[in-house]
Every structure is written in structure tokens, then in C-alpha cells.
PDB file of C-alpha atoms in Angstrom:
ATOM      1  CA  UNK A 488     101.469  80.512 114.623  1.00 66.00           C
ATOM      2  CA  UNK A 489     103.644  80.015 117.727  1.00 76.00           C
ATOM      3  CA  UNK A 490     107.811  80.318 118.018  1.00 79.00           C
ATOM      4  CA  UNK A 491     109.635  79.318 120.937  1.00 86.00           C
ATOM      5  CA  UNK A 492     112.799  80.774 122.031  1.00 89.00           C
ATOM      6  CA  UNK A 493     112.160  84.109 120.230  1.00 92.00           C
ATOM      7  CA  UNK A 494     114.182  87.206 121.521  1.00 96.00           C
ATOM      8  CA  UNK A 495     112.274  90.373 121.160  1.00 96.00           C
ATOM      9  CA  UNK A 496     113.487  93.719 119.280  1.00 97.00           C
ATOM     10  CA  UNK A 497     114.610  96.433 121.470  1.00 96.00           C
ATOM     11  CA  UNK A 498     116.772  99.517 120.597  1.00 95.00           C
ATOM     12  CA  UNK A 499     119.652  97.887 123.409  1.00 95.00           C
ATOM     13  CA  UNK A 500     119.249  94.642 121.443  1.00 96.00           C
ATOM     14  CA  UNK A 501     117.989  94.538 117.993  1.00 97.00           C
ATOM     15  CA  UNK A 502     117.598  91.108 117.438  1.00 97.00           C
ATOM     16  CA  UNK A 503     116.635  90.497 113.927  1.00 97.00           C
ATOM     17  CA  UNK A 504     115.242  87.089 112.234  1.00 96.00           C
ATOM     18  CA  UNK A 505     115.342  86.029 108.415  1.00 94.00           C
ATOM     19  CA  UNK A 506     112.202  85.543 106.846  1.00 92.00           C
ATOM     20  CA  UNK A 507     111.556  83.548 103.688  1.00 93.00           C
ATOM     21  CA  UNK A 508     108.261  83.252 101.884  1.00 92.00           C
ATOM     22  CA  UNK A 509     107.856  81.234  98.819  1.00 95.00           C
ATOM     23  CA  UNK A 510     104.899  80.934  96.328  1.00 95.00           C
ATOM     24  CA  UNK A 511     104.399  76.974  95.359  1.00 94.00           C
ATOM     25  CA  UNK A 512     102.874  75.793  92.046  1.00 93.00           C
ATOM     26  CA  UNK A 513     100.891  72.749  91.898  1.00 92.00           C
ATOM     27  CA  UNK A 514     103.511  70.685  91.701  1.00 91.00           C
ATOM     28  CA  UNK A 515     105.088  72.046  94.831  1.00 91.00           C
ATOM     29  CA  UNK A 516     108.007  73.800  92.881  1.00 94.00           C
ATOM     30  CA  UNK A 517     108.729  77.448  93.905  1.00 94.00           C
ATOM     31  CA  UNK A 518     107.235  80.034  91.683  1.00 95.00           C
ATOM     32  CA  UNK A 519     108.494  83.050  93.704  1.00 96.00           C
ATOM     33  CA  UNK A 520     110.344  83.701  96.717  1.00 94.00           C
ATOM     34  CA  UNK A 521     110.807  86.660  99.039  1.00 91.00           C
ATOM     35  CA  UNK A 522     113.674  87.082 101.580  1.00 92.00           C
ATOM     36  CA  UNK A 523     113.395  90.052 104.411  1.00 92.00           C
ATOM     37  CA  UNK A 524     114.867  90.506 107.851  1.00 94.00           C
ATOM     38  CA  UNK A 525     112.002  91.095 110.649  1.00 95.00           C
ATOM     39  CA  UNK A 526     111.729  91.536 114.120  1.00 96.00           C
ATOM     40  CA  UNK A 527     109.384  90.673 116.970  1.00 95.00           C
ATOM     41  CA  UNK A 528     108.409  93.155 119.469  1.00 95.00           C
ATOM     42  CA  UNK A 529     105.136  94.617 121.089  1.00 94.00           C
ATOM     43  CA  UNK A 530     104.180  98.291 121.109  1.00 94.00           C
ATOM     44  CA  UNK A 531     101.507  98.952 123.676  1.00 92.00           C
ATOM     45  CA  UNK A 532      99.915 102.930 123.863  1.00 88.00           C
ATOM     46  CA  UNK A 533      98.457 103.790 127.194  1.00 90.00           C
ATOM     47  CA  UNK A 534      96.576 107.158 127.114  1.00 84.00           C
ATOM     48  CA  UNK A 535      97.921 109.636 129.335  1.00 86.00           C
ATOM     49  CA  UNK A 536     100.653 107.372 130.511  1.00 92.00           C
ATOM     50  CA  UNK A 537     102.794 106.684 127.526  1.00 90.00           C
ATOM     51  CA  UNK A 538     104.388 104.339 125.040  1.00 92.00           C
ATOM     52  CA  UNK A 539     105.339 100.872 126.117  1.00 96.00           C
ATOM     53  CA  UNK A 540     107.809  98.677 124.041  1.00 96.00           C
ATOM     54  CA  UNK A 541     107.687  94.874 125.143  1.00 96.00           C
ATOM     55  CA  UNK A 542     106.022  96.270 128.410  1.00 95.00           C
ATOM     56  CA  UNK A 543     108.909  98.878 129.145  1.00 96.00           C
ATOM     57  CA  UNK A 544     107.763 102.692 129.309  1.00 96.00           C
ATOM     58  CA  UNK A 545     109.694 104.395 126.134  1.00 94.00           C
ATOM     59  CA  UNK A 546     111.309 107.876 126.781  1.00 93.00           C
ATOM     60  CA  UNK A 547     111.873 108.728 123.450  1.00 93.00           C
ATOM     61  CA  UNK A 548     114.787 111.582 122.801  1.00 95.00           C
ATOM     62  CA  UNK A 549     115.357 112.349 119.104  1.00 94.00           C
ATOM     63  CA  UNK A 550     115.548 114.267 115.886  1.00 93.00           C
ATOM     64  CA  UNK A 551     114.085 115.128 112.610  1.00 93.00           C
ATOM     65  CA  UNK A 552     116.360 113.868 109.600  1.00 94.00           C
ATOM     66  CA  UNK A 553     116.078 114.887 105.866  1.00 92.00           C
ATOM     67  CA  UNK A 554     117.670 112.345 103.017  1.00 90.00           C
ATOM     68  CA  UNK A 555     120.311 114.627 102.277  1.00 88.00           C
ATOM     69  CA  UNK A 556     124.242 114.621 102.091  1.00 87.00           C
ATOM     70  CA  UNK A 557     126.679 117.344 101.390  1.00 88.00           C
ATOM     71  CA  UNK A 558     128.452 115.314  98.685  1.00 88.00           C
ATOM     72  CA  UNK A 559     125.325 113.724  96.999  1.00 87.00           C
ATOM     73  CA  UNK A 560     122.528 115.872  97.678  1.00 88.00           C
ATOM     74  CA  UNK A 561     119.603 113.762  97.798  1.00 87.00           C
ATOM     75  CA  UNK A 562     121.309 110.684  96.410  1.00 88.00           C
ATOM     76  CA  UNK A 563     122.189 108.845  99.280  1.00 89.00           C
ATOM     77  CA  UNK A 564     123.384 105.109  99.901  1.00 93.00           C
ATOM     78  CA  UNK A 565     123.213 102.175 102.587  1.00 94.00           C
ATOM     79  CA  UNK A 566     126.894 103.362 104.089  1.00 95.00           C
ATOM     80  CA  UNK A 567     125.296 107.056 104.593  1.00 94.00           C
ATOM     81  CA  UNK A 568     122.594 105.617 106.482  1.00 95.00           C
ATOM     82  CA  UNK A 569     124.286 103.621 108.648  1.00 96.00           C
ATOM     83  CA  UNK A 570     126.912 106.565 109.322  1.00 95.00           C
ATOM     84  CA  UNK A 571     123.693 108.854 110.005  1.00 96.00           C
ATOM     85  CA  UNK A 572     122.170 106.288 112.312  1.00 97.00           C
ATOM     86  CA  UNK A 573     125.673 105.641 114.475  1.00 97.00           C
ATOM     87  CA  UNK A 574     125.922 109.653 114.567  1.00 96.00           C
ATOM     88  CA  UNK A 575     122.109 110.028 116.057  1.00 97.00           C
ATOM     89  CA  UNK A 576     123.079 107.108 118.734  1.00 96.00           C
ATOM     90  CA  UNK A 577     126.258 108.438 119.647  1.00 96.00           C
ATOM     91  CA  UNK A 578     124.386 111.698 120.520  1.00 96.00           C
ATOM     92  CA  UNK A 579     122.682 109.732 123.030  1.00 96.00           C
ATOM     93  CA  UNK A 580     119.324 109.930 121.376  1.00 97.00           C
ATOM     94  CA  UNK A 581     117.260 106.779 120.413  1.00 97.00           C
ATOM     95  CA  UNK A 582     114.480 107.792 117.764  1.00 97.00           C
ATOM     96  CA  UNK A 583     113.868 110.059 114.650  1.00 97.00           C
ATOM     97  CA  UNK A 584     111.702 110.828 112.210  1.00 94.00           C
ATOM     98  CA  UNK A 585     111.452 112.637 108.718  1.00 91.00           C
ATOM     99  CA  UNK A 586     108.933 114.196 106.824  1.00 89.00           C
ATOM    100  CA  UNK A 587     108.383 111.433 104.596  1.00 90.00           C
ATOM    101  CA  UNK A 588     109.150 107.827 104.481  1.00 93.00           C
ATOM    102  CA  UNK A 589     112.929 107.357 104.234  1.00 95.00           C
ATOM    103  CA  UNK A 590     115.150 105.155 101.917  1.00 94.00           C
ATOM    104  CA  UNK A 591     114.681 101.367 103.009  1.00 95.00           C
ATOM    105  CA  UNK A 592     118.367 101.118 103.693  1.00 96.00           C
ATOM    106  CA  UNK A 593     117.759 103.735 106.246  1.00 97.00           C
ATOM    107  CA  UNK A 594     115.054 101.697 107.838  1.00 97.00           C
ATOM    108  CA  UNK A 595     117.325  98.631 107.696  1.00 97.00           C
ATOM    109  CA  UNK A 596     120.003 100.438 109.626  1.00 97.00           C
ATOM    110  CA  UNK A 597     117.588 101.589 112.255  1.00 98.00           C
ATOM    111  CA  UNK A 598     116.482  97.930 112.497  1.00 98.00           C
ATOM    112  CA  UNK A 599     119.881  96.508 112.800  1.00 97.00           C
ATOM    113  CA  UNK A 600     121.422  99.017 115.109  1.00 98.00           C
ATOM    114  CA  UNK A 601     118.603  99.826 117.363  1.00 97.00           C
ATOM    115  CA  UNK A 602     117.212 103.370 116.436  1.00 98.00           C
ATOM    116  CA  UNK A 603     113.229 103.937 117.421  1.00 98.00           C
ATOM    117  CA  UNK A 604     111.448 105.397 114.038  1.00 97.00           C
ATOM    118  CA  UNK A 605     108.122 107.267 113.460  1.00 96.00           C
ATOM    119  CA  UNK A 606     107.078 106.874 110.061  1.00 95.00           C
ATOM    120  CA  UNK A 607     105.485 109.985 108.513  1.00 92.00           C
ATOM    121  CA  UNK A 608     103.505 110.341 105.302  1.00 88.00           C
ATOM    122  CA  UNK A 609     104.870 113.485 103.302  1.00 84.00           C
ATOM    123  CA  UNK A 610     102.756 116.630 102.857  1.00 71.00           C
ATOM    124  CA  UNK A 611     102.068 120.093 104.046  1.00 62.00           C
ATOM    125  CA  UNK A 612      99.288 122.401 104.187  1.00 56.00           C
ATOM    126  CA  UNK A 613      96.074 120.258 102.653  1.00 62.00           C
ATOM    127  CA  UNK A 614      98.840 118.602 100.342  1.00 64.00           C
ATOM    128  CA  UNK A 615      96.214 116.227  99.104  1.00 73.00           C
ATOM    129  CA  UNK A 616      92.709 114.921  98.378  1.00 77.00           C
ATOM    130  CA  UNK A 617      91.092 111.994  99.878  1.00 79.00           C
ATOM    131  CA  UNK A 618      91.850 109.621  97.389  1.00 83.00           C
ATOM    132  CA  UNK A 619      95.295 110.518  96.911  1.00 83.00           C
ATOM    133  CA  UNK A 620      96.373 110.589 100.812  1.00 82.00           C
ATOM    134  CA  UNK A 621      94.736 107.085 101.395  1.00 85.00           C
ATOM    135  CA  UNK A 622      96.584 105.728  98.498  1.00 89.00           C
ATOM    136  CA  UNK A 623     100.207 107.138  99.731  1.00 89.00           C
ATOM    137  CA  UNK A 624      99.378 106.010 103.390  1.00 90.00           C
ATOM    138  CA  UNK A 625      98.485 102.513 102.045  1.00 93.00           C
ATOM    139  CA  UNK A 626     101.800 102.438 100.144  1.00 95.00           C
ATOM    140  CA  UNK A 627     103.703 103.620 103.231  1.00 94.00           C
ATOM    141  CA  UNK A 628     102.351 100.730 105.570  1.00 95.00           C
ATOM    142  CA  UNK A 629     102.700  98.295 102.699  1.00 94.00           C
ATOM    143  CA  UNK A 630     106.399  98.956 102.150  1.00 95.00           C
ATOM    144  CA  UNK A 631     107.421  99.407 105.609  1.00 96.00           C
ATOM    145  CA  UNK A 632     105.150  97.563 108.044  1.00 94.00           C
ATOM    146  CA  UNK A 633     107.672  94.480 108.783  1.00 94.00           C
ATOM    147  CA  UNK A 634     110.312  97.214 109.995  1.00 96.00           C
ATOM    148  CA  UNK A 635     110.764  96.660 113.879  1.00 97.00           C
ATOM    149  CA  UNK A 636     112.032  99.872 114.423  1.00 97.00           C
ATOM    150  CA  UNK A 637     108.666 101.744 113.809  1.00 97.00           C
ATOM    151  CA  UNK A 638     106.766 102.718 116.904  1.00 96.00           C
ATOM    152  CA  UNK A 639     104.472 105.505 115.389  1.00 94.00           C
ATOM    153  CA  UNK A 640     102.575 106.218 112.301  1.00 93.00           C
ATOM    154  CA  UNK A 641     102.462 109.984 111.569  1.00 91.00           C
ATOM    155  CA  UNK A 642     100.094 111.351 108.974  1.00 86.00           C
ATOM    156  CA  UNK A 643     102.008 114.528 108.464  1.00 81.00           C
ATOM    157  CA  UNK A 644     104.187 117.689 109.222  1.00 79.00           C
ATOM    158  CA  UNK A 645     102.500 120.954 109.828  1.00 71.00           C
ATOM    159  CA  UNK A 646      99.455 120.155 107.824  1.00 65.00           C
ATOM    160  CA  UNK A 647      96.860 121.977 109.507  1.00 57.00           C
ATOM    161  CA  UNK A 648      93.934 119.137 109.329  1.00 56.00           C
ATOM    162  CA  UNK A 649      93.615 117.818 105.723  1.00 59.00           C
ATOM    163  CA  UNK A 650      90.195 116.611 104.516  1.00 63.00           C
ATOM    164  CA  UNK A 651      91.435 113.310 104.162  1.00 73.00           C
ATOM    165  CA  UNK A 652      93.366 112.724 107.859  1.00 78.00           C
ATOM    166  CA  UNK A 653      90.726 110.618 109.171  1.00 80.00           C
ATOM    167  CA  UNK A 654      90.277 108.313 106.230  1.00 83.00           C
ATOM    168  CA  UNK A 655      93.853 107.703 106.665  1.00 85.00           C
ATOM    169  CA  UNK A 656      93.871 107.309 110.226  1.00 86.00           C
ATOM    170  CA  UNK A 657      90.934 104.984 110.115  1.00 88.00           C
ATOM    171  CA  UNK A 658      92.742 102.759 107.261  1.00 89.00           C
ATOM    172  CA  UNK A 659      95.883 102.620 109.834  1.00 91.00           C
ATOM    173  CA  UNK A 660      93.691 101.491 113.006  1.00 91.00           C
ATOM    174  CA  UNK A 661      92.099  98.902 110.542  1.00 92.00           C
ATOM    175  CA  UNK A 662      95.172  97.356 108.772  1.00 92.00           C
ATOM    176  CA  UNK A 663      97.705  97.956 111.558  1.00 91.00           C
ATOM    177  CA  UNK A 664      96.101  98.365 114.781  1.00 90.00           C
ATOM    178  CA  UNK A 665      99.192  97.502 116.944  1.00 89.00           C
ATOM    179  CA  UNK A 666     101.155 100.743 116.087  1.00 92.00           C
ATOM    180  CA  UNK A 667      99.816 103.860 116.971  1.00 92.00           C
ATOM    181  CA  UNK A 668      98.893 106.837 115.076  1.00 91.00           C
ATOM    182  CA  UNK A 669     100.487 110.134 115.381  1.00 89.00           C
ATOM    183  CA  UNK A 670      99.262 113.455 114.066  1.00 84.00           C
ATOM    184  CA  UNK A 671     100.254 116.836 115.098  1.00 77.00           C
ATOM    185  CA  UNK A 672      97.534 119.181 113.174  1.00 71.00           C
ATOM    186  CA  UNK A 673      94.831 117.583 114.866  1.00 72.00           C
ATOM    187  CA  UNK A 674      95.049 120.262 117.630  1.00 68.00           C
ATOM    188  CA  UNK A 675      93.952 122.782 115.515  1.00 63.00           C
ATOM    189  CA  UNK A 676      91.026 120.926 113.946  1.00 62.00           C
ATOM    190  CA  UNK A 677      88.090 119.075 114.997  1.00 59.00           C
ATOM    191  CA  UNK A 678      88.695 115.545 113.987  1.00 62.00           C
ATOM    192  CA  UNK A 679      88.584 112.245 115.032  1.00 61.00           C
ATOM    193  CA  UNK A 680      91.033 111.398 118.478  1.00 62.00           C
ATOM    194  CA  UNK A 681      93.997 110.068 117.262  1.00 79.00           C
ATOM    195  CA  UNK A 682      96.194 108.240 119.357  1.00 85.00           C
ATOM    196  CA  UNK A 683      99.247 110.402 119.961  1.00 85.00           C
ATOM    197  CA  UNK A 684      99.468 114.609 119.385  1.00 79.00           C
ATOM    198  CA  UNK A 685     102.256 116.829 119.414  1.00 78.00           C
ATOM    199  CA  UNK A 686     101.619 120.288 119.796  1.00 73.00           C
ATOM    200  CA  UNK A 687     104.367 122.212 117.980  1.00 73.00           C
ATOM    201  CA  UNK A 688     104.588 126.009 117.855  1.00 71.00           C
ATOM    202  CA  UNK A 689     102.432 126.518 121.147  1.00 71.00           C
ATOM    203  CA  UNK A 690     101.401 130.104 121.910  1.00 74.00           C
ATOM    204  CA  UNK A 691     103.253 131.644 124.774  1.00 82.00           C
ATOM    205  CA  UNK A 692     100.164 131.294 126.926  1.00 81.00           C
ATOM    206  CA  UNK A 693     100.074 127.489 126.566  1.00 68.00           C
ATOM    207  CA  UNK A 694     103.815 127.220 128.054  1.00 68.00           C
TER     208      UNK A 694
END
């Protein structure tokens, strides 16, 4: 489909559109309808160069966030998510990740306020077998794929190279090739080449 007059989503100008999809019966009656917000943007990963959003090179400055609040513990809400996103941006940062997919209202806040997000599969240290890992990564993508704030998928934190990582990467590349895949643990394994790697806790000789 082709749409005229579309403004792209960027952190500086997070333009969103309302999308309504309806399932019609044989008589043309609406059986089911779904309403969601979407944004339009392109992500271009250029090896040995960087990540580009709508043709502009990204410089990402961010933090890791846990879903937690002093008053309610792990019980949060939309207002707290908006508060967190505003706080991160006020600290002159433009990106955030968690060690697990966040509440949807946090992604909604990132979409509407313009904060880049790295969506990461939960799990540490050989957490899942291949059937479980691929099911969870499929659920993460299915739920979150329409959020324009997501610029990278990540396959886990400090995972050390699980047996299912290649299968998860292949699935994401097949179903959602426009969003690059990140995996930190690949630096310690002989695996397929992922799009983006990050080296945590490097040896002193590597610094």
C-alpha cells in the first residue's frame, strides 16, 4: 500500500497514527475490530558504520531500566512509565533497554515521547532450551513489533551463548528483517554472525 503525506517517527518528532483493523463477516458486518497506534520509520544497519533511522545516523546514549518503583515494587502503571521516560530524556539520553520485554504502557510512552528502545528477551546463563526460547522470542515480536520506538531486538543479557540463540536470531531475521538483532553473548561463542554485538566486562588488555 502507498500512503501520501506520511511524517516519519523520530525521537525529536514522534509522530503517531491511529490504525484500525476490522474483521468483516460474509454480510459485511464487523465481527472484530482492533485499534492501535503506529508510527512510520526505517531502520538501516550498515556494517562497520552504524545504525541509521530514516537515513540519519543514530548516536545512542541510554541506560538499562528495571520495571520497579519504590512505592509499588514491580506493580507499575502508565503514569509511572511516562514519568520514567520523561526522566530519562531530561538526563539527555535518547535510548533505554530492559533485561526483559517491558509493560506495554512503557513502550507506549516511548512511542509518544520519542525514546529509542532495545527490546530484549528475558533470560540469563543458559536459561531456556530451544523450543522454549523460540516460543518466547516469537511472543515478544508478536506483541511489540508495531512499536516504532523499537530499533533493536536483543537475545538476552549475559547469556553466555545458549543453544537456542541461533534459532531465535534466524526467526527474527525471517519474520522481521527490517529490525537488526543484537546479542552480547556472541563474543564468547562460535555462533552465527549477529547484526550488532556489545562487549560487556572486557578484559583489561582489550580496553
